[in-house]
Amino acid sequence: MSINYLAHLLLDNRQGIEVGGSLHNPFCLNTINVDFTNNSTVYKEAEKKLSGGNFLNVDVVASGDKLPFENETYDFVISSHAIEHFYDPIRTIEEWLRVIKKDGYIFMIIPHKERTFDKPRNRTTLNELILRHENPDPNFVDDHGHHTVWVTEDVMELCRNRNWKVVAMLDTDDKVGNGFTIVIQKK
């Protein structure tokens, strides 16, 4: 099954949020694009190169782990290559769960350590993620880089630990080529 097919199977005819959407990697779903800035960044410059000179308009400027929406407002949150940029992915996913309705989805494409420039880095352990979540580093400065390095099994372990309901997993990435997909459904 392809990532696009799975996204449309689960998310068509629903309204959602795309965190860090990009013009060169569209899902063509009914979403609003949330990003931490509408200004030029290294990521937006790369997006412009890949898409022929433009980047996707940002509808709402906000940090993806502090969304300015009411509880249970949307049907889904979708992100491609975004969750690794958050210092506390547990907090981020909890925030995404907060804004989606019961039975809604979190659809994430996540870079796989062995398929990206993160290959030489150590995998981020579950214990480290829990520590970041429970005892955040007060001196942490966010450079919006990759704060977390995963393989598919690591994210599945996190989901089991947090009791998040995984309804789909694709370990191959036919969209960008270097990630895997995890879909969580809100209970």
PDB file of C-alpha atoms in Angstrom:
ATOM      1  CA  MET A   1       0.000   0.000   0.000  1.00  0.00           C
ATOM      2  CA  SER A   2       1.323   3.468  -0.819  1.00  0.00           C
ATOM      3  CA  ILE A   3       1.507   6.357   1.638  1.00  0.00           C
ATOM      4  CA  ASN A   4      -0.748   8.542  -0.529  1.00  0.00           C
ATOM      5  CA  TYR A   5      -3.316   5.771  -0.870  1.00  0.00           C
ATOM      6  CA  LEU A   6      -3.350   5.234   2.914  1.00  0.00           C
ATOM      7  CA  ALA A   7      -3.611   8.989   3.584  1.00  0.00           C
ATOM      8  CA  HIS A   8      -6.579   9.364   1.242  1.00  0.00           C
ATOM      9  CA  LEU A   9      -8.222   6.166   2.485  1.00  0.00           C
ATOM     10  CA  LEU A  10      -8.209   7.460   6.070  1.00  0.00           C
ATOM     11  CA  LEU A  11      -8.348  11.243   5.658  1.00  0.00           C
ATOM     12  CA  ASP A  12     -10.421  12.141   2.585  1.00  0.00           C
ATOM     13  CA  ASN A  13     -13.620  14.062   3.354  1.00  0.00           C
ATOM     14  CA  ARG A  14     -12.191  15.158   6.709  1.00  0.00           C
ATOM     15  CA  GLN A  15     -10.701  18.444   7.882  1.00  0.00           C
ATOM     16  CA  GLY A  16      -7.218  18.513   9.368  1.00  0.00           C
ATOM     17  CA  ILE A  17      -3.998  20.249  10.213  1.00  0.00           C
ATOM     18  CA  GLU A  18      -0.735  19.725   8.380  1.00  0.00           C
ATOM     19  CA  VAL A  19       2.266  20.509  10.546  1.00  0.00           C
ATOM     20  CA  GLY A  20       5.162  21.817   8.467  1.00  0.00           C
ATOM     21  CA  GLY A  21       3.588  21.163   5.079  1.00  0.00           C
ATOM     22  CA  SER A  22       5.636  21.605   1.928  1.00  0.00           C
ATOM     23  CA  LEU A  23       4.806  22.394  -1.675  1.00  0.00           C
ATOM     24  CA  HIS A  24       7.068  19.688  -3.112  1.00  0.00           C
ATOM     25  CA  ASN A  25       5.465  16.976  -0.953  1.00  0.00           C
ATOM     26  CA  PRO A  26       1.712  17.623  -1.156  1.00  0.00           C
ATOM     27  CA  PHE A  27      -0.971  15.334   0.217  1.00  0.00           C
ATOM     28  CA  CYS A  28      -3.849  17.225  -1.453  1.00  0.00           C
ATOM     29  CA  LEU A  29      -6.064  16.898   1.602  1.00  0.00           C
ATOM     30  CA  ASN A  30      -8.386  19.401   3.284  1.00  0.00           C
ATOM     31  CA  THR A  31      -5.811  20.921   5.656  1.00  0.00           C
ATOM     32  CA  ILE A  32      -4.542  24.143   7.070  1.00  0.00           C
ATOM     33  CA  ASN A  33      -0.763  24.454   7.134  1.00  0.00           C
ATOM     34  CA  VAL A  34       0.776  25.216  10.533  1.00  0.00           C
ATOM     35  CA  ASP A  35       4.439  26.147  10.740  1.00  0.00           C
ATOM     36  CA  PHE A  36       6.633  27.903  13.301  1.00  0.00           C
ATOM     37  CA  THR A  37       7.368  30.706  10.825  1.00  0.00           C
ATOM     38  CA  ASN A  38       6.317  32.100   7.495  1.00  0.00           C
ATOM     39  CA  ASN A  39       9.789  33.574   7.008  1.00  0.00           C
ATOM     40  CA  SER A  40      12.577  32.063   4.972  1.00  0.00           C
ATOM     41  CA  THR A  41      14.387  29.182   6.694  1.00  0.00           C
ATOM     42  CA  VAL A  42      16.844  26.585   5.484  1.00  0.00           C
ATOM     43  CA  TYR A  43      13.864  24.214   5.110  1.00  0.00           C
ATOM     44  CA  LYS A  44      11.786  26.689   3.110  1.00  0.00           C
ATOM     45  CA  GLU A  45      14.773  27.432   0.857  1.00  0.00           C
ATOM     46  CA  ALA A  46      15.168  23.697   0.182  1.00  0.00           C
ATOM     47  CA  GLU A  47      11.424  23.473  -0.490  1.00  0.00           C
ATOM     48  CA  LYS A  48      11.713  26.338  -2.997  1.00  0.00           C
ATOM     49  CA  LYS A  49      14.480  24.492  -4.861  1.00  0.00           C
ATOM     50  CA  LEU A  50      12.479  21.259  -4.972  1.00  0.00           C
ATOM     51  CA  SER A  51       9.223  22.922  -6.014  1.00  0.00           C
ATOM     52  CA  GLY A  52      10.468  25.332  -8.640  1.00  0.00           C
ATOM     53  CA  GLY A  53      10.766  28.530  -6.645  1.00  0.00           C
ATOM     54  CA  ASN A  54       7.917  28.628  -4.136  1.00  0.00           C
ATOM     55  CA  PHE A  55       7.015  27.330  -0.716  1.00  0.00           C
ATOM     56  CA  LEU A  56       3.627  26.374   0.708  1.00  0.00           C
ATOM     57  CA  ASN A  57       1.731  29.232   2.289  1.00  0.00           C
ATOM     58  CA  VAL A  58       1.572  29.039   6.075  1.00  0.00           C
ATOM     59  CA  ASP A  59      -2.027  29.468   7.230  1.00  0.00           C
ATOM     60  CA  VAL A  60      -1.269  29.593  10.952  1.00  0.00           C
ATOM     61  CA  VAL A  61       2.094  30.567  12.438  1.00  0.00           C
ATOM     62  CA  ALA A  62       2.480  28.530  15.626  1.00  0.00           C
ATOM     63  CA  SER A  63       4.739  25.932  17.106  1.00  0.00           C
ATOM     64  CA  GLY A  64       3.457  22.472  16.261  1.00  0.00           C
ATOM     65  CA  ASP A  65       3.584  21.489  19.926  1.00  0.00           C
ATOM     66  CA  LYS A  66       1.501  24.504  21.038  1.00  0.00           C
ATOM     67  CA  LEU A  67      -1.407  24.653  18.636  1.00  0.00           C
ATOM     68  CA  PRO A  68      -3.846  27.577  18.943  1.00  0.00           C
ATOM     69  CA  PHE A  69      -6.946  25.433  18.471  1.00  0.00           C
ATOM     70  CA  GLU A  70      -9.708  24.266  20.778  1.00  0.00           C
ATOM     71  CA  ASN A  71      -9.836  20.663  21.990  1.00  0.00           C
ATOM     72  CA  GLU A  72     -11.236  18.129  19.518  1.00  0.00           C
ATOM     73  CA  THR A  73     -11.583  20.633  16.656  1.00  0.00           C
ATOM     74  CA  TYR A  74     -10.103  18.686  13.731  1.00  0.00           C
ATOM     75  CA  ASP A  75     -10.349  15.194  12.293  1.00  0.00           C
ATOM     76  CA  PHE A  76      -6.611  14.638  11.846  1.00  0.00           C
ATOM     77  CA  VAL A  77      -3.079  15.950  12.052  1.00  0.00           C
ATOM     78  CA  ILE A  78      -0.679  14.985   9.295  1.00  0.00           C
ATOM     79  CA  SER A  79       3.052  15.600   9.186  1.00  0.00           C
ATOM     80  CA  SER A  80       5.893  14.520   6.968  1.00  0.00           C
ATOM     81  CA  HIS A  81       9.384  14.750   8.372  1.00  0.00           C
ATOM     82  CA  ALA A  82       8.351  17.045  11.227  1.00  0.00           C
ATOM     83  CA  ILE A  83       8.094  15.101  14.505  1.00  0.00           C
ATOM     84  CA  GLU A  84      11.882  14.626  14.730  1.00  0.00           C
ATOM     85  CA  HIS A  85      12.269  18.423  14.927  1.00  0.00           C
ATOM     86  CA  PHE A  86      10.487  18.622  18.279  1.00  0.00           C
ATOM     87  CA  TYR A  87      12.556  18.320  21.459  1.00  0.00           C
ATOM     88  CA  ASP A  88       9.681  16.526  23.246  1.00  0.00           C
ATOM     89  CA  PRO A  89       7.848  14.334  20.733  1.00  0.00           C
ATOM     90  CA  ILE A  90       5.638  12.922  23.512  1.00  0.00           C
ATOM     91  CA  ARG A  91       4.344  16.393  24.316  1.00  0.00           C
ATOM     92  CA  THR A  92       3.932  17.127  20.605  1.00  0.00           C
ATOM     93  CA  ILE A  93       1.885  14.007  19.896  1.00  0.00           C
ATOM     94  CA  GLU A  94      -0.206  14.624  23.037  1.00  0.00           C
ATOM     95  CA  GLU A  95      -0.901  18.121  21.696  1.00  0.00           C
ATOM     96  CA  TRP A  96      -1.932  16.682  18.339  1.00  0.00           C
ATOM     97  CA  LEU A  97      -4.212  14.214  20.113  1.00  0.00           C
ATOM     98  CA  ARG A  98      -5.747  17.108  22.051  1.00  0.00           C
ATOM     99  CA  VAL A  99      -6.875  18.961  18.912  1.00  0.00           C
ATOM    100  CA  ILE A 100      -8.316  15.958  17.055  1.00  0.00           C
ATOM    101  CA  LYS A 101     -11.747  14.493  17.623  1.00  0.00           C
ATOM    102  CA  LYS A 102     -12.386  11.040  19.047  1.00  0.00           C
ATOM    103  CA  ASP A 103     -11.513   8.425  16.411  1.00  0.00           C
ATOM    104  CA  GLY A 104      -9.407  11.047  14.592  1.00  0.00           C
ATOM    105  CA  TYR A 105      -5.934  10.301  13.228  1.00  0.00           C
ATOM    106  CA  ILE A 106      -2.351  11.376  13.599  1.00  0.00           C
ATOM    107  CA  PHE A 107      -0.596  10.485  10.355  1.00  0.00           C
ATOM    108  CA  MET A 108       3.193  10.790  10.555  1.00  0.00           C
ATOM    109  CA  ILE A 109       5.936  10.131   8.041  1.00  0.00           C
ATOM    110  CA  ILE A 110       9.157   9.945  10.044  1.00  0.00           C
ATOM    111  CA  PRO A 111      12.751   9.782   8.760  1.00  0.00           C
ATOM    112  CA  HIS A 112      14.346   6.365   9.296  1.00  0.00           C
ATOM    113  CA  LYS A 113      17.832   6.546  10.816  1.00  0.00           C
ATOM    114  CA  GLU A 114      19.322   4.115   8.310  1.00  0.00           C
ATOM    115  CA  ARG A 115      17.911   5.994   5.290  1.00  0.00           C
ATOM    116  CA  THR A 116      18.967   9.580   6.107  1.00  0.00           C
ATOM    117  CA  PHE A 117      21.925  11.733   7.070  1.00  0.00           C
ATOM    118  CA  ASP A 118      21.147  10.674  10.670  1.00  0.00           C
ATOM    119  CA  LYS A 119      22.656   7.231   9.959  1.00  0.00           C
ATOM    120  CA  PRO A 120      25.871   7.858  11.972  1.00  0.00           C
ATOM    121  CA  ARG A 121      23.929   9.176  14.982  1.00  0.00           C
ATOM    122  CA  ASN A 122      22.727   7.073  17.904  1.00  0.00           C
ATOM    123  CA  ARG A 123      19.065   6.147  18.050  1.00  0.00           C
ATOM    124  CA  THR A 124      17.019   8.052  20.587  1.00  0.00           C
ATOM    125  CA  THR A 125      15.940   5.697  23.354  1.00  0.00           C
ATOM    126  CA  LEU A 126      12.522   5.528  24.947  1.00  0.00           C
ATOM    127  CA  ASN A 127      14.135   6.423  28.284  1.00  0.00           C
ATOM    128  CA  GLU A 128      15.601   9.597  26.791  1.00  0.00           C
ATOM    129  CA  LEU A 129      12.214  10.595  25.361  1.00  0.00           C
ATOM    130  CA  ILE A 130      10.540  10.052  28.727  1.00  0.00           C
ATOM    131  CA  LEU A 131      13.277  12.060  30.455  1.00  0.00           C
ATOM    132  CA  ARG A 132      12.854  14.952  27.990  1.00  0.00           C
ATOM    133  CA  HIS A 133       9.105  14.847  28.583  1.00  0.00           C
ATOM    134  CA  GLU A 134       9.169  14.608  32.379  1.00  0.00           C
ATOM    135  CA  ASN A 135      12.262  16.779  33.030  1.00  0.00           C
ATOM    136  CA  PRO A 136      12.770  19.231  30.161  1.00  0.00           C
ATOM    137  CA  ASP A 137      16.192  20.822  29.902  1.00  0.00           C
ATOM    138  CA  PRO A 138      15.712  24.471  30.938  1.00  0.00           C
ATOM    139  CA  ASN A 139      18.780  25.453  28.882  1.00  0.00           C
ATOM    140  CA  PHE A 140      17.578  23.806  25.670  1.00  0.00           C
ATOM    141  CA  VAL A 141      17.758  26.108  22.641  1.00  0.00           C
ATOM    142  CA  ASP A 142      15.709  24.927  19.669  1.00  0.00           C
ATOM    143  CA  ASP A 143      17.619  25.098  16.402  1.00  0.00           C
ATOM    144  CA  HIS A 144      14.776  23.201  14.653  1.00  0.00           C
ATOM    145  CA  GLY A 145      17.176  20.402  13.702  1.00  0.00           C
ATOM    146  CA  HIS A 146      16.647  16.670  14.182  1.00  0.00           C
ATOM    147  CA  HIS A 147      16.355  16.195  17.940  1.00  0.00           C
ATOM    148  CA  THR A 148      15.240  12.586  17.685  1.00  0.00           C
ATOM    149  CA  VAL A 149      16.631   9.709  15.614  1.00  0.00           C
ATOM    150  CA  TRP A 150      14.430   6.660  15.116  1.00  0.00           C
ATOM    151  CA  VAL A 151      13.877   3.404  13.337  1.00  0.00           C
ATOM    152  CA  THR A 152      10.329   2.109  12.972  1.00  0.00           C
ATOM    153  CA  GLU A 153      10.530  -0.195  15.993  1.00  0.00           C
ATOM    154  CA  ASP A 154      11.465   2.736  18.253  1.00  0.00           C
ATOM    155  CA  VAL A 155       8.295   4.669  17.433  1.00  0.00           C
ATOM    156  CA  MET A 156       6.210   1.532  17.853  1.00  0.00           C
ATOM    157  CA  GLU A 157       7.817   1.064  21.290  1.00  0.00           C
ATOM    158  CA  LEU A 158       6.933   4.669  22.198  1.00  0.00           C
ATOM    159  CA  CYS A 159       3.332   4.122  21.069  1.00  0.00           C
ATOM    160  CA  ARG A 160       3.025   0.984  23.196  1.00  0.00           C
ATOM    161  CA  ASN A 161       4.535   2.793  26.178  1.00  0.00           C
ATOM    162  CA  ARG A 162       2.054   5.689  25.876  1.00  0.00           C
ATOM    163  CA  ASN A 163      -0.866   3.377  25.042  1.00  0.00           C
ATOM    164  CA  TRP A 164      -1.452   5.103  21.703  1.00  0.00           C
ATOM    165  CA  LYS A 165      -3.522   3.050  19.271  1.00  0.00           C
ATOM    166  CA  VAL A 166      -1.513   2.400  16.093  1.00  0.00           C
ATOM    167  CA  VAL A 167      -3.898   1.542  13.252  1.00  0.00           C
ATOM    168  CA  ALA A 168      -1.398   1.506  10.386  1.00  0.00           C
ATOM    169  CA  MET A 169       2.338   1.236   9.860  1.00  0.00           C
ATOM    170  CA  LEU A 170       4.303   1.306   6.622  1.00  0.00           C
ATOM    171  CA  ASP A 171       8.025   0.646   6.902  1.00  0.00           C
ATOM    172  CA  THR A 172       8.719   1.661   3.322  1.00  0.00           C
ATOM    173  CA  ASP A 173       8.473   5.227   2.069  1.00  0.00           C
ATOM    174  CA  ASP A 174       7.234   5.520  -1.494  1.00  0.00           C
ATOM    175  CA  LYS A 175       6.627   9.258  -1.074  1.00  0.00           C
ATOM    176  CA  VAL A 176       9.963  10.786  -0.012  1.00  0.00           C
ATOM    177  CA  GLY A 177      11.991   7.582   0.065  1.00  0.00           C
ATOM    178  CA  ASN A 178      13.725   7.784   3.429  1.00  0.00           C
ATOM    179  CA  GLY A 179      11.102   7.351   6.105  1.00  0.00           C
ATOM    180  CA  PHE A 180       8.334   5.221   7.519  1.00  0.00           C
ATOM    181  CA  THR A 181       4.692   5.917   8.370  1.00  0.00           C
ATOM    182  CA  ILE A 182       2.854   5.527  11.645  1.00  0.00           C
ATOM    183  CA  VAL A 183      -0.866   6.272  12.012  1.00  0.00           C
ATOM    184  CA  ILE A 184      -2.318   6.703  15.499  1.00  0.00           C
ATOM    185  CA  GLN A 185      -6.070   6.819  16.117  1.00  0.00           C
ATOM    186  CA  LYS A 186      -7.457   8.712  19.090  1.00  0.00           C
ATOM    187  CA  LYS A 187      -9.441   6.477  21.410  1.00  0.00           C
TER     188      LYS A 187
END
